[in-house]
XYZ file of C-alpha atoms in Angstrom:
587
model
C 13.108 18.589 -33.008
C 10.346 16.536 -34.638
C 8.452 18.164 -37.507
C 5.016 17.079 -36.225
C 3.249 14.741 -33.829
C 0.288 12.395 -33.505
C -1.533 12.497 -30.155
C -3.178 9.261 -29.034
C -5.118 9.001 -25.758
C -5.485 5.633 -24.027
C -9.025 6.526 -22.944
C -11.876 8.665 -24.212
C -11.666 12.328 -23.263
C -14.424 14.292 -21.603
C -15.711 16.951 -24.018
C -14.732 19.755 -21.646
C -11.201 18.351 -21.310
C -10.889 17.978 -25.072
C -12.046 21.565 -25.611
C -9.571 22.861 -23.054
C -6.758 20.816 -24.579
C -7.360 22.063 -28.106
C -7.652 25.634 -26.844
C -4.258 25.358 -25.165
C -2.769 24.040 -28.388
C -4.066 27.090 -30.241
C -2.763 29.509 -27.626
C 0.664 27.879 -27.793
C 0.632 28.093 -31.607
C 1.165 24.329 -31.738
C -1.931 23.294 -33.687
C -0.130 22.964 -37.005
C 2.254 20.421 -35.523
C -0.525 18.029 -34.420
C -1.418 15.768 -37.330
C -4.018 13.596 -35.559
C -5.906 13.272 -32.275
C -7.165 9.790 -31.522
C -8.871 8.079 -28.569
C -7.569 4.505 -28.359
C -9.761 3.011 -25.572
C -7.016 0.763 -24.165
C -6.882 1.925 -20.540
C -6.413 -1.539 -19.039
C -3.690 -4.191 -18.831
C -3.862 -7.647 -20.412
C -2.360 -10.103 -17.911
C -3.314 -13.262 -19.776
C -5.452 -13.951 -22.818
C -8.549 -14.136 -20.578
C -7.393 -11.939 -17.683
C -7.181 -8.156 -17.427
C -6.475 -5.688 -14.633
C -6.668 -1.929 -14.195
C -3.381 -1.782 -12.242
C -5.183 0.127 -9.488
C -4.245 -1.611 -6.229
C -4.797 1.621 -4.306
C -8.513 1.558 -5.081
C -8.975 -1.240 -2.533
C -8.111 1.210 0.256
C -10.182 4.007 -1.274
C -13.256 1.754 -1.536
C -13.114 -0.093 1.766
C -10.996 2.087 4.057
C -12.518 3.565 7.204
C -12.556 7.007 5.558
C -14.708 5.795 2.661
C -17.872 5.345 4.752
C -17.859 9.056 5.610
C -16.777 10.156 2.138
C -19.150 8.727 -0.510
C -17.877 11.260 -3.034
C -14.479 9.536 -2.951
C -16.039 6.165 -3.774
C -18.092 7.737 -6.557
C -14.996 9.326 -8.125
C -13.131 5.999 -8.039
C -16.075 4.152 -9.577
C -16.313 6.706 -12.362
C -12.682 6.016 -13.261
C -13.299 2.264 -13.243
C -16.414 2.684 -15.412
C -14.388 4.509 -18.071
C -11.783 1.758 -18.033
C -14.446 -0.950 -18.370
C -15.807 0.956 -21.360
C -12.334 0.608 -22.896
C -12.493 -3.143 -22.382
C -15.943 -3.402 -23.980
C -14.842 -1.303 -26.958
C -11.766 -3.478 -27.446
C -13.867 -6.647 -27.283
C -16.538 -5.157 -29.525
C -19.236 -5.809 -26.919
C -22.188 -3.782 -25.672
C -23.042 -6.263 -22.924
C -26.015 -6.725 -20.694
C -24.987 -5.936 -17.122
C -25.700 -8.055 -14.064
C -24.581 -6.945 -10.605
C -24.515 -8.088 -6.988
C -27.257 -6.577 -4.821
C -26.399 -7.654 -1.243
C -28.803 -7.568 1.646
C -28.531 -4.818 4.255
C -27.142 -6.614 7.300
C -27.126 -4.848 10.657
C -23.620 -3.866 11.709
C -22.178 -3.840 8.199
C -21.558 -1.107 5.639
C -23.407 -1.584 2.361
C -21.556 0.727 -0.028
C -23.554 -0.533 -3.062
C -20.310 -0.629 -5.022
C -21.454 -3.208 -7.580
C -24.805 -1.516 -8.233
C -23.373 1.980 -8.587
C -20.548 0.794 -10.847
C -22.983 -1.168 -13.018
C -25.082 1.965 -13.591
C -22.003 4.056 -14.397
C -20.750 1.510 -16.936
C -24.188 1.448 -18.547
C -24.140 5.246 -18.865
C -20.672 5.111 -20.456
C -21.810 2.475 -22.952
C -24.978 4.405 -23.819
C -23.002 7.585 -24.467
C -20.431 5.752 -26.561
C -23.112 4.095 -28.680
C -24.759 7.470 -29.323
C -21.484 8.849 -30.671
C -20.665 5.585 -32.505
C -24.002 4.241 -33.861
C -22.231 1.355 -35.665
C -21.082 -0.076 -32.335
C -21.010 -2.926 -31.520
C -19.771 -4.502 -34.750
C -21.572 -7.645 -35.975
C -20.207 -11.050 -34.987
C -19.524 -13.948 -37.286
C -21.206 -16.249 -36.469
C -23.886 -14.010 -34.935
C -24.415 -14.241 -31.185
C -26.589 -12.422 -28.640
C -25.003 -9.714 -26.526
C -22.565 -10.867 -23.867
C -22.957 -10.219 -20.152
C -20.827 -8.128 -17.812
C -21.125 -9.422 -14.225
C -20.103 -6.707 -11.748
C -19.059 -7.851 -8.265
C -16.879 -6.554 -5.452
C -14.484 -8.148 -3.005
C -17.098 -8.587 -0.263
C -18.772 -11.275 -2.396
C -16.229 -13.845 -1.215
C -14.116 -13.040 1.873
C -12.909 -16.643 2.064
C -10.958 -17.146 -1.169
C -8.198 -14.552 -0.457
C -7.041 -16.403 2.691
C -7.049 -19.987 1.408
C -3.979 -21.825 0.184
C -4.511 -22.715 -3.460
C -2.500 -25.758 -4.564
C -2.460 -25.212 -8.295
C 0.884 -24.302 -9.854
C 0.438 -20.610 -10.660
C -1.320 -19.742 -7.395
C 1.062 -21.788 -5.296
C 4.199 -20.102 -6.629
C 2.642 -16.639 -6.199
C 1.672 -17.478 -2.605
C 4.699 -19.394 -1.320
C 7.692 -18.189 -3.330
C 9.376 -14.784 -3.573
C 7.700 -13.871 -6.836
C 7.703 -10.429 -8.423
C 4.416 -9.359 -9.966
C 4.825 -7.696 -13.367
C 2.066 -6.390 -15.660
C 2.363 -9.344 -18.052
C 2.808 -12.130 -15.492
C 5.310 -13.253 -12.864
C 9.084 -13.075 -12.427
C 11.136 -15.505 -10.352
C 14.835 -15.880 -9.571
C 16.242 -19.342 -8.917
C 19.545 -21.223 -8.881
C 20.399 -23.844 -11.496
C 23.281 -26.210 -12.145
C 25.526 -25.465 -15.125
C 27.243 -28.025 -17.331
C 30.447 -27.799 -15.275
C 28.560 -28.556 -12.067
C 28.589 -25.012 -10.680
C 25.421 -23.161 -9.732
C 24.280 -19.810 -11.004
C 21.279 -17.571 -10.438
C 18.762 -17.321 -13.225
C 15.740 -15.033 -13.583
C 12.733 -16.369 -15.428
C 9.689 -14.420 -16.598
C 6.472 -16.420 -16.678
C 4.160 -14.998 -19.324
C 1.925 -16.167 -22.150
C 5.029 -16.716 -24.298
C 6.153 -19.613 -22.071
C 4.273 -22.603 -23.500
C 5.222 -24.879 -20.580
C 3.891 -22.321 -18.086
C 0.584 -21.830 -19.907
C 0.164 -25.599 -20.196
C 0.633 -26.305 -16.488
C -0.290 -23.126 -14.579
C -3.702 -24.390 -13.460
C -2.628 -27.959 -12.700
C -2.756 -29.187 -9.115
C 0.754 -29.528 -7.747
C 0.327 -33.300 -7.284
C -0.630 -33.712 -10.943
C 1.999 -31.231 -12.098
C 5.012 -33.229 -10.925
C 3.645 -36.371 -12.549
C 2.906 -34.607 -15.835
C 6.298 -32.914 -15.938
C 7.922 -36.290 -15.418
C 5.792 -38.012 -18.094
C 6.374 -35.265 -20.638
C 10.091 -35.351 -20.051
C 10.144 -39.148 -20.398
C 8.284 -38.761 -23.682
C 10.852 -36.276 -24.888
C 13.673 -38.637 -23.905
C 12.036 -41.527 -25.715
C 11.824 -39.441 -28.884
C 15.420 -38.241 -28.564
C 17.353 -41.243 -27.252
C 20.469 -40.317 -29.210
C 20.645 -37.018 -27.322
C 21.573 -38.733 -24.053
C 25.096 -39.603 -23.018
C 24.067 -43.070 -22.034
C 22.187 -44.715 -19.232
C 18.483 -44.907 -18.590
C 16.132 -42.788 -20.657
C 13.415 -42.675 -18.023
C 13.211 -40.902 -14.693
C 11.332 -41.456 -11.485
C 11.344 -38.042 -9.866
C 12.201 -34.383 -10.389
C 15.792 -34.768 -9.169
C 16.457 -37.462 -11.788
C 15.016 -35.127 -14.392
C 17.396 -32.350 -13.313
C 20.412 -34.627 -13.621
C 19.499 -35.870 -17.094
C 18.505 -32.513 -18.493
C 21.828 -30.984 -17.457
C 23.480 -33.361 -19.974
C 21.466 -32.102 -22.949
C 23.208 -28.873 -24.008
C 22.013 -29.268 -27.601
C 18.428 -28.733 -26.545
C 18.759 -25.254 -25.055
C 15.176 -24.105 -25.434
C 13.748 -27.258 -23.867
C 16.435 -27.194 -21.200
C 15.638 -23.615 -20.166
C 11.884 -24.209 -19.934
C 11.930 -27.515 -18.118
C 14.796 -26.508 -15.855
C 12.876 -23.431 -14.705
C 9.622 -25.256 -14.071
C 11.302 -28.225 -12.412
C 12.995 -25.854 -10.004
C 9.822 -23.881 -9.294
C 7.780 -27.046 -8.749
C 10.507 -28.394 -6.475
C 10.615 -25.142 -4.479
C 6.827 -25.193 -4.095
C 6.887 -28.764 -2.791
C 9.674 -27.940 -0.323
C 7.637 -25.049 1.095
C 4.544 -27.255 1.151
C 6.337 -29.731 3.423
C 8.257 -27.217 5.549
C 5.141 -25.158 6.348
C 2.987 -28.180 7.198
C 0.529 -27.199 4.487
C -1.010 -30.634 4.179
C -2.517 -30.312 7.665
C -3.076 -26.544 7.575
C -4.661 -26.779 4.132
C -7.051 -29.451 5.363
C -8.395 -27.355 8.243
C -8.689 -24.367 5.872
C -10.839 -26.425 3.497
C -12.919 -27.772 6.378
C -13.687 -24.244 7.592
C -14.346 -22.900 4.083
C -16.683 -25.762 3.129
C -18.333 -26.180 6.535
C -17.633 -29.921 6.489
C -14.732 -32.331 6.396
C -13.616 -34.268 3.336
C -16.114 -37.065 4.114
C -19.026 -34.622 4.145
C -19.492 -34.721 7.920
C -20.599 -31.341 9.343
C -17.951 -29.594 11.411
C -17.879 -29.303 15.161
C -17.049 -25.713 16.141
C -15.327 -26.986 19.280
C -13.151 -29.375 17.284
C -12.155 -26.643 14.795
C -11.306 -24.246 17.623
C -9.079 -26.815 19.329
C -7.224 -27.500 16.086
C -6.733 -23.773 15.525
C -5.230 -23.407 19.009
C -2.798 -26.185 18.150
C -1.666 -24.473 14.937
C -1.408 -20.875 16.189
C 0.485 -21.955 19.316
C 3.071 -23.813 17.240
C 6.378 -21.893 17.123
C 7.002 -23.256 13.600
C 3.820 -21.648 12.235
C 4.604 -18.257 10.715
C 2.700 -15.123 11.757
C 1.169 -14.717 8.305
C -0.070 -18.325 8.471
C -1.602 -17.719 11.902
C -3.425 -14.552 10.887
C -4.762 -16.212 7.721
C -6.196 -19.046 9.780
C -7.837 -16.678 12.272
C -9.225 -14.446 9.491
C -10.633 -17.509 7.762
C -12.209 -18.629 11.043
C -13.826 -15.187 11.429
C -15.065 -15.150 7.829
C -16.626 -18.624 8.072
C -18.166 -18.349 11.556
C -21.894 -17.727 11.929
C -21.060 -15.752 15.039
C -17.611 -14.869 16.332
C -17.224 -15.706 20.013
C -15.149 -12.847 21.453
C -13.739 -14.989 24.259
C -12.551 -17.595 21.777
C -11.069 -14.850 19.582
C -9.116 -13.427 22.496
C -7.878 -16.900 23.382
C -6.696 -17.447 19.806
C -4.893 -14.099 19.854
C -3.174 -14.906 23.136
C -1.764 -18.129 21.701
C -0.940 -16.573 18.313
C 1.244 -13.773 19.754
C 0.744 -11.559 16.679
C 2.362 -8.198 16.012
C 0.259 -5.039 15.708
C 0.100 -5.082 11.910
C -1.577 -8.483 11.887
C -3.902 -7.497 14.747
C -4.960 -4.479 12.674
C -5.837 -6.809 9.792
C -8.099 -8.798 12.129
C -9.821 -5.622 13.309
C -10.283 -4.234 9.798
C -11.916 -7.320 8.276
C -15.197 -5.877 9.573
C -14.813 -2.996 7.099
C -15.463 -5.519 4.327
C -18.652 -6.687 6.011
C -17.776 -10.361 6.236
C -21.400 -11.048 7.203
C -22.238 -10.558 3.537
C -20.592 -13.903 2.856
C -23.723 -15.589 4.227
C -25.531 -14.221 1.198
C -22.633 -15.090 -1.087
C -22.507 -18.685 0.147
C -25.732 -19.308 -1.739
C -23.336 -19.353 -4.671
C -25.591 -17.411 -6.984
C -28.231 -20.122 -7.202
C -31.912 -19.913 -6.341
C -32.488 -20.632 -2.676
C -33.776 -24.159 -2.354
C -32.880 -27.187 -0.277
C -31.161 -29.999 -2.109
C -29.220 -33.014 -0.973
C -25.574 -33.091 -1.931
C -24.353 -35.929 -4.096
C -20.969 -36.829 -2.648
C -19.903 -38.720 -5.780
C -20.575 -35.732 -8.061
C -18.725 -33.408 -5.695
C -15.696 -35.712 -5.705
C -15.719 -35.836 -9.497
C -15.769 -32.035 -9.661
C -13.046 -31.553 -7.016
C -10.772 -34.616 -6.945
C -8.391 -33.281 -4.267
C -9.317 -32.967 -0.583
C -7.068 -29.906 -0.301
C -8.970 -28.119 -3.082
C -12.635 -28.660 -2.190
C -13.684 -25.026 -1.908
C -15.206 -23.557 -5.073
C -14.892 -19.750 -5.350
C -18.205 -17.913 -5.142
C -17.398 -16.154 -8.421
C -17.487 -19.498 -10.224
C -20.827 -20.458 -8.672
C -22.336 -17.134 -9.690
C -21.331 -17.595 -13.329
C -22.601 -21.185 -13.277
C -25.930 -19.908 -11.970
C -25.993 -17.243 -14.686
C -25.334 -19.710 -17.511
C -27.700 -22.372 -16.149
C -30.404 -19.772 -15.402
C -30.523 -20.799 -11.730
C -29.149 -17.539 -10.355
C -31.154 -15.713 -7.702
C -32.216 -12.581 -9.574
C -33.062 -10.814 -6.309
C -29.397 -10.911 -5.326
C -27.968 -10.698 -8.853
C -30.418 -8.710 -11.017
C -29.898 -7.544 -14.568
C -29.604 -3.791 -14.903
C -31.834 -3.968 -17.970
C -33.996 -6.695 -19.424
C -32.430 -8.661 -22.252
C -33.552 -7.684 -25.731
C -35.076 -10.535 -27.699
C -33.972 -9.261 -31.071
C -33.286 -11.646 -33.908
C -29.606 -12.313 -34.355
C -29.998 -12.983 -38.095
C -28.336 -10.550 -40.453
C -28.528 -9.565 -44.060
C -26.081 -11.708 -46.061
C -24.944 -8.601 -47.909
C -23.708 -7.111 -44.656
C -19.956 -6.903 -44.465
C -18.525 -9.344 -41.932
C -16.153 -7.659 -39.549
C -13.712 -9.378 -37.248
C -14.439 -8.689 -33.590
C -11.378 -7.523 -31.656
C -10.343 -9.927 -28.909
C -8.754 -9.433 -25.521
C -6.547 -12.447 -26.081
C -3.068 -11.977 -27.467
C -3.337 -15.139 -29.543
C -5.749 -17.959 -30.277
C -7.218 -19.469 -27.166
C -5.779 -22.725 -25.904
C -8.629 -23.754 -23.657
C -11.423 -24.233 -26.202
C -12.048 -27.805 -27.278
C -9.686 -28.737 -30.076
C -10.955 -29.348 -33.588
C -10.955 -32.858 -34.949
C -9.021 -31.989 -38.074
C -5.701 -30.226 -38.358
C -6.956 -27.945 -41.115
C -10.147 -27.087 -39.263
C -10.600 -23.512 -38.125
C -11.191 -22.585 -34.479
C -14.523 -23.785 -33.167
C -16.971 -20.902 -32.643
C -18.227 -20.405 -29.072
C -21.535 -22.006 -28.142
C -22.864 -18.878 -26.442
C -22.300 -15.170 -25.875
C -19.206 -14.058 -23.945
C -19.131 -13.433 -20.195
C -17.043 -10.682 -18.607
C -16.504 -10.878 -14.841
C -15.263 -7.815 -12.993
C -14.496 -7.773 -9.261
C -13.791 -4.440 -7.573
C -11.044 -4.792 -4.953
C -8.917 -7.597 -6.399
C -9.183 -11.142 -7.767
C -7.433 -14.266 -6.513
C -5.565 -16.815 -8.590
C -8.247 -19.364 -7.711
C -10.846 -17.080 -9.316
C -8.630 -16.668 -12.390
C -8.388 -20.447 -12.690
C -12.180 -20.665 -12.353
C -12.647 -18.404 -15.391
C -10.633 -20.806 -17.555
C -12.575 -23.771 -16.201
C -15.892 -22.044 -16.927
C -14.781 -21.272 -20.467
C -13.895 -24.896 -21.089
C -17.034 -26.260 -19.432
C -19.486 -24.017 -21.263
C -17.474 -23.621 -24.482
C -17.639 -19.849 -24.602
C -15.427 -16.818 -24.051
C -15.031 -15.964 -20.367
C -12.936 -12.994 -19.282
C -12.141 -12.046 -15.707
C -10.663 -8.802 -14.442
C -10.280 -6.566 -11.441
C -8.524 -3.530 -10.115
C -5.558 -5.842 -9.395
C -4.541 -9.450 -8.705
C -4.092 -10.258 -5.011
C -1.985 -12.735 -3.075
C -2.888 -13.757 0.505
C 0.081 -12.049 2.155
C -0.444 -8.774 0.302
C -4.178 -8.929 1.009
C -3.521 -9.236 4.757
C -1.179 -6.259 4.549
C -3.800 -4.238 2.663
C -6.379 -5.108 5.322
C -4.076 -3.860 8.072
C -3.939 -0.424 6.421
C -7.695 0.117 5.960
C -8.047 2.094 9.194
C -5.135 4.377 8.317
C -4.707 7.273 5.945
C -4.703 6.242 2.316
C -1.123 5.852 1.029
C -0.007 8.350 -1.632
C -0.826 7.643 -5.246
C 1.746 6.344 -7.667
C 4.121 8.949 -9.021
C 3.202 10.486 -12.349
C 5.254 12.025 -15.108
C 5.998 15.668 -14.132
C 4.467 18.409 -16.230
C 6.507 19.670 -19.180
C 7.868 23.157 -18.400
C 9.898 24.018 -21.518
C 8.714 25.852 -24.607
C 6.687 23.773 -27.042
C 8.476 25.076 -30.124
C 11.111 27.714 -30.596
C 9.259 28.874 -33.714
C 5.872 29.151 -32.022
C 5.767 32.928 -32.379
C 5.865 32.616 -36.165
C 2.900 30.278 -36.448
C -0.723 31.061 -37.138
C -2.581 30.932 -33.800
C -5.950 30.578 -35.504
C -5.125 27.318 -37.248
C -7.407 24.508 -36.073
C -6.427 21.103 -34.745
C -7.157 17.945 -36.733
C -10.509 16.181 -36.221
C -11.015 14.015 -33.160
C -11.259 10.286 -33.944
C -11.871 7.106 -31.933
C -10.659 3.541 -32.396
C -14.106 1.966 -32.102
C -13.971 0.268 -35.490
C -12.652 -3.315 -35.545
C -9.661 -4.228 -37.710
C -9.941 -5.631 -41.174
C -9.033 -9.272 -41.643
C -5.956 -8.212 -43.545
C -4.534 -6.255 -40.643
C -3.128 -9.335 -38.884
C -0.721 -9.123 -35.986
C -1.652 -8.518 -32.393
C -5.419 -8.783 -31.894
C -5.498 -5.722 -29.693
C -2.925 -3.558 -31.405
C -4.067 -4.739 -34.838
C -7.175 -2.560 -34.661
C -5.141 0.616 -35.034
C-alpha cells in the first residue's frame, strides 16, 4: 500500500463538494495520507495544436432532442458543465476573454433555445468567480496584447456544412474511409506491399507527431497528389544513390509506391509516405466510384445558391438533378439523405409535394427518414440569418475574380459561416444585433511597468505553431501575433471544414485562433445523430465504479481530527525554465 497520495482534480470543485469531500476524508481517518489537493483546470481534450473538444458527443442529443424543448432544466445543466470546461480552457490559455455570442431571430415554427446566449453568460460568471479567487489572473502577456475574444455559437448557425463533401485531405479521409476517431486524431488500417512483394495490413495513427500529415491535412485532394509527387521527386533527387537504378522521377502515385518499396534504408520516410500515398489513393478511388465530382458540384450549387459561373440557380433544374441522383441505384442511401437534407437546409421554402417525390425515388430506410424529419428540431430556418455570414446587412456586388482567388476549386466554393463570422469580427463588419458582445470592451492601456516580471502564457498548442508566417532568419524567434487571440466554440459539434477555416483565419490575420466544440462530427455520424433526436437519449458513457473497499487497514489508529492540506489551483503560468509540454509544463 502507498504511504500517501496527492489528489489532483481536472476541474475546479464547487465549494460544497470540496467541503463534503474533505469531511469524508476526516471521517475515514484518511486526512494524514493526503499530501496535496490541487485543481488542475484541464477538463478538455487537445485534438490539434489549435483544436480542442470536450468529448461530449451525447450533449448534441441533450441540447436538440425533442425532449429538450419541454425540459429547459436539462439544457441548463448541460450548459453549466460546458461553461466549467470552457473556464478550464481559458485558465490554460491564460485568457480572460471578452465574450461574443450568436443572438438569432425568433422565427415562427422554430425553437429558439438561446443556447449561445445562456452559455455565454454562464462562462462569464465562471470567469468572474475565478478572477475573484485568483486576482493575479490573467497573467501579463509579452508582448502585451488586449484581451482575446471567445465567440460562442451553436450548431444551428450553419446547418449546411455538416452535409457537404469536403475535398481537403483530412476531411475527405474522415468522410469517405473507415477511419477510427481517437482523442488525439485519426486511426486508419490499410494494406501495403512488403519488400518480398507480399501484402500486409498496417495501422497508422494520424496525429500532430506525423509531420507529413500536419503538412498536408488541409490541402485540396487535387493539390495533395501533386505535392506528394513533387516532394518525393525532390527526395529522390537528393538521394540518387539510394535507388537500385532506373528513373529517379515519377509521374503518379503508383510509380511512387513502386520506387519507395525499393528503399528499405529509409524506413522513417518509407512509413510516412507509404501511409499517405495509400490514403490519398483510397480517397481518390472513392471519389471516382461514388461519382463525387458530379454530386459535389450540385452540393456546392445548392450551398452557394449559384453555379460555378455565378449564375443564380433554377429551383426546377436543381430538383430535376436531385431526382436523377437519388433514383440512381449506385448512389448510396447516406449520399441520398445528405443531398435531400442539404436541399431542405438551403431552400427558402420546402415544397412538400417535391419532398415526397424525392423520398419516393430515394427509397430510404426508416433511420434516414427520421433524420429528415428531425432536421426541424435544429431550426434550419435560422440559416437564413446565418447566411449573412456575420457581416452588416448591406447590398454589395460580388467580384467574381476575388471569389475565384479565395476559393480556387469549383468543388470547394462554400465558405463555412463560422469563418465569415470571425472575419466580420476581426474586420469590425459584424452585425452586432445578431452577434453582440456580452460586455463592452475595456479601453485600458496595455502598457506595463518594466519592473513587472514577465510570465510565459500557457498555450493550448503542444508545440510551436506551424501556420504563422515564418521568420526571415533561422536564428529569429517566433513572430509575435498581430492581435489578440480568438477562441471559437460551437455547441453541438464542429466539422473538419470549420477546423480548416480556423487555421486559414490564423494565417490570414496573423494571430492565434482556436476552435473547439463538444465533439468533431462527420457527415455520416451527424445524420445518424439526427435520426435519434426524437428518441430517448442514449445512456451516458460508463464511469469508473465506486470504490467499495476499506481506505486503509490502519484507519482506526489515525487521528480523525487531523486536517487536510490546503486547496490549491493551477492558475499560475509556468516559469520559462519549466520547459516541456506547454500544457503539462505549468504543473
